[in-house]
CSV table of C-alpha atoms in Angstrom, one decimal:
chain,number,residue,atom,x,y,z
S,1,UNK,CA,-92.4,-22.9,80.7
S,2,UNK,CA,-94.7,-21.0,83.1
S,3,UNK,CA,-98.4,-20.6,82.0
S,4,UNK,CA,-97.9,-16.9,81.6
S,5,UNK,CA,-95.0,-17.3,79.3
S,6,UNK,CA,-96.9,-19.9,77.3
S,7,UNK,CA,-99.8,-17.5,76.9
S,8,UNK,CA,-97.4,-14.7,75.8
S,9,UNK,CA,-95.8,-17.1,73.3
S,10,UNK,CA,-99.2,-18.0,71.8
S,11,UNK,CA,-100.1,-14.4,71.6
S,12,UNK,CA,-96.8,-13.5,69.8
S,13,UNK,CA,-97.4,-16.4,67.4
S,14,UNK,CA,-100.9,-15.2,66.8
S,15,UNK,CA,-99.7,-11.7,66.0
S,16,UNK,CA,-97.3,-13.0,63.4
S,17,UNK,CA,-99.8,-15.4,61.9
S,18,UNK,CA,-102.5,-12.7,61.8
S,19,UNK,CA,-100.2,-10.2,60.2
S,20,UNK,CA,-99.1,-12.8,57.6
S,21,UNK,CA,-102.7,-13.7,56.8
S,22,UNK,CA,-103.7,-10.0,56.5
S,23,UNK,CA,-100.7,-9.3,54.3
S,24,UNK,CA,-101.3,-12.3,52.1
S,25,UNK,CA,-104.9,-11.2,51.5
S,26,UNK,CA,-103.8,-7.6,50.8
S,27,UNK,CA,-101.1,-8.7,48.3
S,28,UNK,CA,-103.5,-11.0,46.5
S,29,UNK,CA,-106.1,-8.3,46.2
S,30,UNK,CA,-103.6,-5.8,44.8
S,31,UNK,CA,-101.8,-8.4,42.6
S,32,UNK,CA,-102.5,-6.3,39.5
S,33,UNK,CA,-100.8,-3.2,40.9
S,34,UNK,CA,-97.7,-4.9,42.2
S,35,UNK,CA,-96.4,-6.1,38.8
S,36,UNK,CA,-94.1,-3.6,37.2
S,37,UNK,CA,-94.8,-4.5,33.6
S,38,UNK,CA,-97.1,-6.4,31.3
S,39,UNK,CA,-96.0,-9.1,28.9
S,40,UNK,CA,-96.6,-8.9,25.1
S,41,UNK,CA,-99.1,-11.7,25.6
S,42,UNK,CA,-101.1,-9.7,28.0
S,43,UNK,CA,-101.0,-6.8,25.6
S,44,UNK,CA,-102.3,-9.0,22.8
S,45,UNK,CA,-105.1,-10.3,25.0
S,46,UNK,CA,-106.1,-6.7,25.8
S,47,UNK,CA,-105.2,-7.0,29.5
S,48,UNK,CA,-102.9,-4.1,29.4
S,49,UNK,CA,-104.5,-0.7,30.0
S,50,UNK,CA,-105.3,1.3,26.9
S,51,UNK,CA,-105.2,5.1,26.7
S,52,UNK,CA,-102.8,5.5,29.7
S,53,UNK,CA,-99.2,4.9,30.3
S,54,UNK,CA,-98.1,1.4,31.3
S,55,UNK,CA,-94.9,-0.7,31.1
S,56,UNK,CA,-94.3,-3.6,28.7
S,57,UNK,CA,-91.5,-6.1,29.3
S,58,UNK,CA,-89.9,-8.8,27.3
S,59,UNK,CA,-87.0,-9.7,25.1
S,60,UNK,CA,-85.8,-7.5,22.2
S,61,UNK,CA,-86.4,-9.8,19.2
S,62,UNK,CA,-83.3,-10.8,17.3
S,63,UNK,CA,-82.8,-8.8,14.1
S,64,UNK,CA,-85.7,-6.4,14.9
S,65,UNK,CA,-83.6,-3.4,15.9
S,66,UNK,CA,-83.6,-0.5,13.4
S,67,UNK,CA,-81.8,2.7,14.1
S,68,UNK,CA,-82.4,6.1,12.5
S,69,UNK,CA,-79.4,7.6,10.6
S,70,UNK,CA,-79.0,10.9,12.4
S,71,UNK,CA,-81.4,10.9,15.3
S,72,UNK,CA,-81.7,8.7,18.4
S,73,UNK,CA,-85.0,7.3,17.2
S,74,UNK,CA,-85.0,3.4,17.3
S,75,UNK,CA,-87.6,0.8,16.4
S,76,UNK,CA,-87.6,-2.7,17.8
S,77,UNK,CA,-89.9,-5.6,18.6
S,78,UNK,CA,-90.5,-6.8,22.2
S,79,UNK,CA,-91.4,-10.5,22.4
S,80,UNK,CA,-92.2,-13.1,25.0
S,81,UNK,CA,-91.8,-15.8,22.2
S,82,UNK,CA,-95.6,-16.1,22.1
S,83,UNK,CA,-96.6,-12.6,21.1
S,84,UNK,CA,-94.9,-9.4,19.9
S,85,UNK,CA,-95.2,-5.7,20.4
S,86,UNK,CA,-93.5,-3.2,18.1
S,87,UNK,CA,-91.9,-0.3,20.0
S,88,UNK,CA,-90.6,3.1,18.9
S,89,UNK,CA,-88.4,5.1,21.2
S,90,UNK,CA,-86.6,8.4,20.9
S,91,UNK,CA,-83.8,8.6,23.5
S,92,UNK,CA,-80.7,7.1,25.1
S,93,UNK,CA,-80.7,3.4,25.5
S,94,UNK,CA,-79.1,1.8,28.6
S,95,UNK,CA,-75.7,0.0,28.4
S,96,UNK,CA,-77.2,-3.4,28.6
S,97,UNK,CA,-79.7,-2.8,25.8
S,98,UNK,CA,-79.2,-5.2,22.8
S,99,UNK,CA,-81.0,-7.8,20.8
S,100,UNK,CA,-82.0,-10.8,22.8
S,101,UNK,CA,-81.8,-8.8,26.0
S,102,UNK,CA,-84.7,-8.3,28.4
S,103,UNK,CA,-86.1,-4.8,28.6
S,104,UNK,CA,-88.9,-2.9,30.2
S,105,UNK,CA,-90.4,0.0,28.3
S,106,UNK,CA,-92.7,2.7,29.7
S,107,UNK,CA,-95.1,4.4,27.4
S,108,UNK,CA,-98.5,4.2,25.6
S,109,UNK,CA,-100.0,2.1,22.7
S,110,UNK,CA,-101.0,4.3,19.8
S,111,UNK,CA,-103.9,3.7,17.4
S,112,UNK,CA,-101.9,1.3,15.2
S,113,UNK,CA,-100.9,-1.0,18.1
S,114,UNK,CA,-97.3,0.4,18.2
S,115,UNK,CA,-95.9,1.1,21.7
S,116,UNK,CA,-94.5,4.6,21.9
S,117,UNK,CA,-92.0,4.4,24.7
S,118,UNK,CA,-90.9,7.4,26.8
S,119,UNK,CA,-88.4,5.4,28.7
S,120,UNK,CA,-86.5,2.1,28.1
S,121,UNK,CA,-84.9,0.2,30.9
S,122,UNK,CA,-82.7,-2.9,30.6
S,123,UNK,CA,-83.6,-5.9,32.7
S,124,UNK,CA,-80.5,-7.6,33.8
S,125,UNK,CA,-80.6,-11.4,34.3
S,126,UNK,CA,-79.2,-13.4,37.1
S,127,UNK,CA,-76.2,-14.8,35.2
S,128,UNK,CA,-72.6,-13.8,36.1
S,129,UNK,CA,-69.6,-15.2,34.3
S,130,UNK,CA,-66.2,-14.2,33.1
S,131,UNK,CA,-65.9,-13.4,29.3
S,132,UNK,CA,-63.7,-16.5,28.7
S,133,UNK,CA,-66.6,-18.8,29.8
S,134,UNK,CA,-69.0,-17.2,27.2
S,135,UNK,CA,-66.3,-17.6,24.5
S,136,UNK,CA,-65.8,-21.2,25.2
S,137,UNK,CA,-69.6,-21.7,25.5
S,138,UNK,CA,-69.9,-20.2,22.0
S,139,UNK,CA,-67.1,-22.4,20.6
S,140,UNK,CA,-68.8,-25.4,22.0
S,141,UNK,CA,-71.9,-24.3,20.0
S,142,UNK,CA,-74.0,-23.6,23.1
S,143,UNK,CA,-76.0,-20.4,23.3
S,144,UNK,CA,-74.8,-18.0,26.0
S,145,UNK,CA,-77.6,-16.6,28.1
S,146,UNK,CA,-77.7,-13.8,25.6
S,147,UNK,CA,-75.5,-12.1,23.1
S,148,UNK,CA,-72.0,-11.3,24.4
S,149,UNK,CA,-70.1,-8.0,24.0
S,150,UNK,CA,-71.2,-4.4,24.0
S,151,UNK,CA,-74.1,-2.9,22.1
S,152,UNK,CA,-71.8,-2.5,19.0
S,153,UNK,CA,-70.8,-6.2,19.2
S,154,UNK,CA,-67.4,-5.7,20.6
S,155,UNK,CA,-66.4,-7.4,23.9
S,156,UNK,CA,-66.5,-5.1,26.8
K,1,UNK,CA,-74.8,-27.0,77.0
K,2,UNK,CA,-78.2,-25.9,78.3
K,3,UNK,CA,-76.6,-24.5,81.4
K,4,UNK,CA,-74.2,-22.5,79.4
K,5,UNK,CA,-77.0,-21.2,77.3
K,6,UNK,CA,-79.1,-20.3,80.3
K,7,UNK,CA,-76.3,-18.4,81.9
K,8,UNK,CA,-76.1,-16.2,78.7
K,9,UNK,CA,-79.5,-14.8,79.7
K,10,UNK,CA,-77.8,-13.1,82.7
K,11,UNK,CA,-76.7,-9.6,81.6
K,12,UNK,CA,-73.5,-9.8,83.7
K,13,UNK,CA,-72.5,-13.1,82.1
K,14,UNK,CA,-73.5,-12.1,78.6
K,15,UNK,CA,-71.4,-8.9,79.0
K,16,UNK,CA,-68.3,-10.9,80.0
K,17,UNK,CA,-68.7,-13.4,77.2
K,18,UNK,CA,-69.2,-10.6,74.6
K,19,UNK,CA,-66.2,-8.7,76.0
K,20,UNK,CA,-64.0,-11.7,75.6
K,21,UNK,CA,-65.3,-12.5,72.0
K,22,UNK,CA,-65.0,-8.9,70.7
K,23,UNK,CA,-61.3,-8.7,69.9
K,24,UNK,CA,-61.3,-12.0,68.1
K,25,UNK,CA,-64.4,-11.2,66.1
K,26,UNK,CA,-63.0,-7.7,65.3
K,27,UNK,CA,-59.7,-9.0,64.0
K,28,UNK,CA,-61.4,-11.8,62.0
K,29,UNK,CA,-63.7,-9.1,60.4
K,30,UNK,CA,-60.8,-7.0,59.3
K,31,UNK,CA,-58.9,-10.0,57.8
K,32,UNK,CA,-61.9,-11.5,56.0
K,33,UNK,CA,-63.0,-8.1,54.6
K,34,UNK,CA,-59.6,-7.3,53.3
K,35,UNK,CA,-59.2,-10.7,51.7
K,36,UNK,CA,-62.8,-10.5,50.3
K,37,UNK,CA,-62.3,-7.0,48.9
K,38,UNK,CA,-59.0,-7.8,47.2
K,39,UNK,CA,-60.3,-11.0,45.8
K,40,UNK,CA,-63.5,-9.4,44.6
K,41,UNK,CA,-62.1,-6.2,43.2
K,42,UNK,CA,-58.7,-7.3,41.9
K,43,UNK,CA,-58.5,-11.1,41.4
K,44,UNK,CA,-62.1,-11.9,40.3
K,45,UNK,CA,-62.6,-11.7,36.5
K,46,UNK,CA,-64.8,-9.1,34.9
K,47,UNK,CA,-68.3,-10.1,33.8
K,48,UNK,CA,-69.0,-11.1,30.2
K,49,UNK,CA,-71.6,-8.4,29.9
K,50,UNK,CA,-71.3,-5.8,32.6
K,51,UNK,CA,-67.5,-5.6,32.6
K,52,UNK,CA,-66.2,-4.3,35.8
K,53,UNK,CA,-69.3,-2.5,37.0
K,54,UNK,CA,-70.8,-5.8,38.3
K,55,UNK,CA,-68.2,-5.7,41.1
K,56,UNK,CA,-70.6,-3.6,43.1
K,57,UNK,CA,-72.3,-7.0,44.0
K,58,UNK,CA,-69.5,-7.6,46.4
K,59,UNK,CA,-70.9,-4.9,48.6
K,60,UNK,CA,-74.6,-4.8,47.4
K,61,UNK,CA,-75.5,-8.5,47.8
K,62,UNK,CA,-73.9,-9.0,51.3
K,63,UNK,CA,-75.5,-5.8,52.5
K,64,UNK,CA,-78.9,-6.9,51.2
K,65,UNK,CA,-78.5,-10.3,52.7
K,66,UNK,CA,-77.5,-8.8,56.0
K,67,UNK,CA,-80.4,-6.3,56.0
K,68,UNK,CA,-82.7,-9.4,56.0
K,69,UNK,CA,-80.6,-11.4,58.4
K,70,UNK,CA,-80.3,-8.6,61.0
K,71,UNK,CA,-84.1,-8.1,60.9
K,72,UNK,CA,-84.5,-11.8,61.6
K,73,UNK,CA,-82.2,-11.5,64.5
K,74,UNK,CA,-84.1,-8.4,65.7
K,75,UNK,CA,-87.5,-10.1,65.4
K,76,UNK,CA,-86.1,-13.3,67.1
K,77,UNK,CA,-84.8,-11.2,70.0
K,78,UNK,CA,-88.2,-9.4,70.0
K,79,UNK,CA,-90.1,-12.6,70.4
K,80,UNK,CA,-87.8,-13.6,73.3
K,81,UNK,CA,-88.3,-10.1,74.8
K,82,UNK,CA,-92.1,-10.5,74.6
K,83,UNK,CA,-92.3,-14.0,76.0
K,84,UNK,CA,-89.4,-14.3,78.5
K,85,UNK,CA,-88.7,-10.6,79.2
K,86,UNK,CA,-85.0,-11.1,79.0
K,87,UNK,CA,-82.9,-8.0,79.4
K,88,UNK,CA,-80.2,-9.5,77.1
K,89,UNK,CA,-82.8,-10.0,74.3
K,90,UNK,CA,-83.9,-6.4,74.7
K,91,UNK,CA,-80.2,-5.3,74.4
K,92,UNK,CA,-79.6,-7.5,71.3
K,93,UNK,CA,-82.8,-6.2,69.7
K,94,UNK,CA,-81.8,-2.5,70.3
K,95,UNK,CA,-78.2,-3.1,69.2
K,96,UNK,CA,-79.3,-4.7,65.9
K,97,UNK,CA,-81.7,-2.0,64.7
K,98,UNK,CA,-79.3,0.8,63.6
K,99,UNK,CA,-76.9,-1.8,62.1
K,100,UNK,CA,-79.7,-3.3,60.1
K,101,UNK,CA,-80.8,0.2,59.0
K,102,UNK,CA,-77.3,0.9,57.7
K,103,UNK,CA,-77.1,-2.4,55.8
K,104,UNK,CA,-80.5,-1.7,54.2
K,105,UNK,CA,-79.4,1.9,53.3
K,106,UNK,CA,-76.1,0.5,51.8
K,107,UNK,CA,-78.0,-2.1,49.8
K,108,UNK,CA,-80.4,0.6,48.4
K,109,UNK,CA,-77.7,3.1,47.6
K,110,UNK,CA,-75.3,0.6,45.9
K,111,UNK,CA,-78.2,-0.9,44.0
K,112,UNK,CA,-79.3,2.5,42.8
K,113,UNK,CA,-75.8,3.5,41.7
K,114,UNK,CA,-75.5,0.2,39.7
K,115,UNK,CA,-79.1,0.7,38.4
K,116,UNK,CA,-78.3,4.0,36.6
K,117,UNK,CA,-75.8,2.6,34.1
K,118,UNK,CA,-77.2,-0.9,33.8
K,119,UNK,CA,-81.0,-0.5,33.9
K,120,UNK,CA,-81.0,3.2,32.8
K,121,UNK,CA,-82.6,4.5,36.0
K,122,UNK,CA,-81.7,5.1,39.7
K,123,UNK,CA,-85.0,4.0,41.0
K,124,UNK,CA,-88.1,2.1,39.9
K,125,UNK,CA,-91.1,1.3,42.1
K,126,UNK,CA,-90.9,-2.5,41.5
K,127,UNK,CA,-91.8,-5.0,44.2
K,128,UNK,CA,-88.2,-5.7,45.3
K,129,UNK,CA,-87.1,-2.1,45.6
K,130,UNK,CA,-90.2,-1.0,47.3
K,131,UNK,CA,-90.3,-3.8,49.9
K,132,UNK,CA,-86.6,-3.1,50.7
K,133,UNK,CA,-87.5,0.5,51.2
K,134,UNK,CA,-90.3,-0.5,53.6
K,135,UNK,CA,-87.7,-2.5,55.5
K,136,UNK,CA,-85.6,0.6,55.9
K,137,UNK,CA,-88.7,2.4,57.3
K,138,UNK,CA,-89.4,-0.5,59.7
K,139,UNK,CA,-85.9,-0.1,61.1
K,140,UNK,CA,-86.2,3.7,61.3
K,141,UNK,CA,-89.6,3.3,63.0
K,142,UNK,CA,-88.2,0.9,65.5
K,143,UNK,CA,-85.3,3.3,66.3
K,144,UNK,CA,-87.7,6.2,66.6
K,145,UNK,CA,-90.0,4.2,68.9
K,146,UNK,CA,-87.0,3.4,71.2
K,147,UNK,CA,-86.0,7.0,71.6
K,148,UNK,CA,-89.6,8.2,71.9
K,149,UNK,CA,-90.4,6.3,75.1
K,150,UNK,CA,-88.9,7.2,78.4
K,151,UNK,CA,-89.1,3.8,80.1
K,152,UNK,CA,-86.5,1.4,78.6
K,153,UNK,CA,-88.4,-1.7,79.3
K,154,UNK,CA,-91.8,-0.5,78.0
K,155,UNK,CA,-90.0,0.9,74.9
K,156,UNK,CA,-88.4,-2.6,74.4
K,157,UNK,CA,-91.7,-4.3,74.5
K,158,UNK,CA,-93.4,-1.9,72.1
K,159,UNK,CA,-90.4,-2.2,69.8
K,160,UNK,CA,-90.6,-6.0,70.0
K,161,UNK,CA,-94.2,-5.9,68.8
K,162,UNK,CA,-93.2,-3.7,65.9
K,163,UNK,CA,-90.3,-6.0,65.0
K,164,UNK,CA,-92.6,-9.0,65.0
K,165,UNK,CA,-95.3,-7.3,63.0
K,166,UNK,CA,-92.7,-6.3,60.4
K,167,UNK,CA,-91.2,-9.8,60.0
K,168,UNK,CA,-93.9,-10.5,57.4
K,169,UNK,CA,-91.9,-8.2,55.1
K,170,UNK,CA,-88.8,-10.5,55.1
K,171,UNK,CA,-90.3,-13.3,52.9
K,172,UNK,CA,-91.9,-10.7,50.7
K,173,UNK,CA,-88.6,-9.1,50.0
K,174,UNK,CA,-87.0,-12.5,49.3
K,175,UNK,CA,-89.7,-13.8,47.0
K,176,UNK,CA,-90.8,-10.5,45.4
K,177,UNK,CA,-88.6,-11.2,42.3
K,178,UNK,CA,-90.4,-14.5,41.8
K,179,UNK,CA,-94.0,-13.6,42.7
K,180,UNK,CA,-94.2,-10.4,40.6
K,181,UNK,CA,-92.8,-9.1,37.4
K,182,UNK,CA,-90.0,-6.8,38.7
K,183,UNK,CA,-87.1,-5.0,37.1
K,184,UNK,CA,-84.8,-6.4,39.7
K,185,UNK,CA,-83.3,-9.8,38.5
K,186,UNK,CA,-84.2,-13.1,40.1
K,187,UNK,CA,-82.0,-14.9,42.7
K,188,UNK,CA,-78.5,-15.9,41.5
K,189,UNK,CA,-77.1,-17.7,44.6
K,190,UNK,CA,-80.0,-18.7,46.8
K,191,UNK,CA,-82.0,-20.9,44.4
K,192,UNK,CA,-82.4,-24.6,44.4
K,193,UNK,CA,-80.4,-25.6,41.4
K,194,UNK,CA,-76.8,-24.6,40.8
K,195,UNK,CA,-76.0,-20.8,41.3
K,196,UNK,CA,-75.9,-18.8,38.0
K,197,UNK,CA,-72.6,-17.3,38.9
K,198,UNK,CA,-69.2,-18.5,38.0
K,199,UNK,CA,-67.3,-20.0,41.0
K,200,UNK,CA,-64.5,-17.4,40.5
K,201,UNK,CA,-67.0,-14.7,41.3
K,202,UNK,CA,-69.1,-16.7,43.8
K,203,UNK,CA,-66.1,-17.4,46.1
K,204,UNK,CA,-65.2,-13.8,46.8
K,205,UNK,CA,-68.9,-13.0,47.2
K,206,UNK,CA,-69.3,-15.5,49.9
K,207,UNK,CA,-66.1,-14.3,51.6
K,208,UNK,CA,-67.5,-10.8,51.6
K,209,UNK,CA,-70.8,-12.1,53.0
K,210,UNK,CA,-68.9,-13.8,55.8
K,211,UNK,CA,-67.0,-10.5,56.4
K,212,UNK,CA,-70.3,-8.6,56.7
K,213,UNK,CA,-71.6,-11.2,59.1
K,214,UNK,CA,-68.5,-11.0,61.3
K,215,UNK,CA,-68.8,-7.2,61.2
K,216,UNK,CA,-72.4,-7.4,62.4
K,217,UNK,CA,-71.4,-9.8,65.1
K,218,UNK,CA,-68.6,-7.5,66.3
K,219,UNK,CA,-70.4,-4.2,66.2
K,220,UNK,CA,-73.7,-5.8,67.4
K,221,UNK,CA,-72.0,-7.2,70.5
K,222,UNK,CA,-70.2,-3.9,71.2
K,223,UNK,CA,-73.6,-2.1,71.0
K,224,UNK,CA,-75.4,-4.8,73.0
K,225,UNK,CA,-72.7,-4.3,75.8
K,226,UNK,CA,-73.4,-0.6,75.8
K,227,UNK,CA,-77.1,-1.2,76.0
K,228,UNK,CA,-76.6,-3.5,78.9
K,229,UNK,CA,-74.4,-1.0,80.7
K,230,UNK,CA,-77.0,1.7,80.3
K,231,UNK,CA,-79.9,-0.4,81.3
K,232,UNK,CA,-78.1,-2.0,84.3
K,233,UNK,CA,-76.3,1.2,85.4
K,234,UNK,CA,-77.7,0.9,88.9
K,235,UNK,CA,-76.9,-2.8,89.4
K,236,UNK,CA,-74.0,-4.1,91.4
K,237,UNK,CA,-72.0,-5.7,88.6
K,238,UNK,CA,-71.9,-2.5,86.5
K,239,UNK,CA,-70.8,-0.4,89.6
K,240,UNK,CA,-68.2,-3.0,90.3
K,241,UNK,CA,-67.0,-2.8,86.7
K,242,UNK,CA,-66.9,0.9,86.7
K,243,UNK,CA,-64.9,1.0,90.0
K,244,UNK,CA,-62.4,-1.5,88.6
K,245,UNK,CA,-61.9,0.5,85.4
K,246,UNK,CA,-61.3,3.7,87.4
K,247,UNK,CA,-58.5,2.3,89.5
């Protein structure tokens, strides 16, 4: 390698390293703004913003879902197994919403510590398998990643 | 081996090798994509939770992988452009950019279409989606830079710097789902322990990924050949080629 090429190689390496360093510092500084949602534990510790809209994410606690008779209003509890946040929501839930499933809700905490959601999104997990596998998993007594079937309990 | 590699740096030789490879790569692309699509859309079982709508991963995931891979190719060619000033590297870099942009666009659009029924929204500003959108802008910026500058070689050098600077985004996209709380799910296939996907679904996914890779190789080489012809239009071998084609 000629000295000129060597110098250019070092220069290119320096550009990449410098850029990586600057980006790393930038991302660490803005860590707080890069996360999409807060966990119930963070809400319990008061780390979540009060008085303005934020997102809370976690699992829908088993057995906590209550639906209104006529309207779309639902109540459920979001948990990260350590802490819980009660949520009320009036609107259409996504297909993947069900107990035990991960969700992200966007809204505000009211005075009583209830999270009033304006939007509820389902967070899909990284597991893909055919329905027969889940069935055999259940027969063997193992827990599938989370509840099988559609929101009404029927297999899709 | 080294000699063969060195000879590829000559535009004339690279053009001839690419020309010979193209029909093989093209037909392999066609076969692999047809097999992959039929396997993925017809033979593979539905998902236990998403039913048939999960089948978009057979396009979404390979497109997203390719969007990162093509950028890596572009940045690699950019580094060679800056250090060795090879015309072949410049052509490869230019050829890759629009293909990468399309792969990125495809990944964003398919993800968005899947997101509406599954998540409940087309778009959310989480780390994964945002960094992938930045990748699209990097590609578009590179393309704009190439057409903005008159002199091809200066444009190539400026583009190479942009490509190298943007390479920092690639690990960010890949690790975004692990570093920050995102709506996008974590990695299924590219993690250290066993993939969280049934083999009956993973196999067609990998076939589709191979098909996308072959497609990139085919179209990338065709585009690189065009770039070389344009850049070398005044040189002897291109004139010779044009004269032979005419007769």
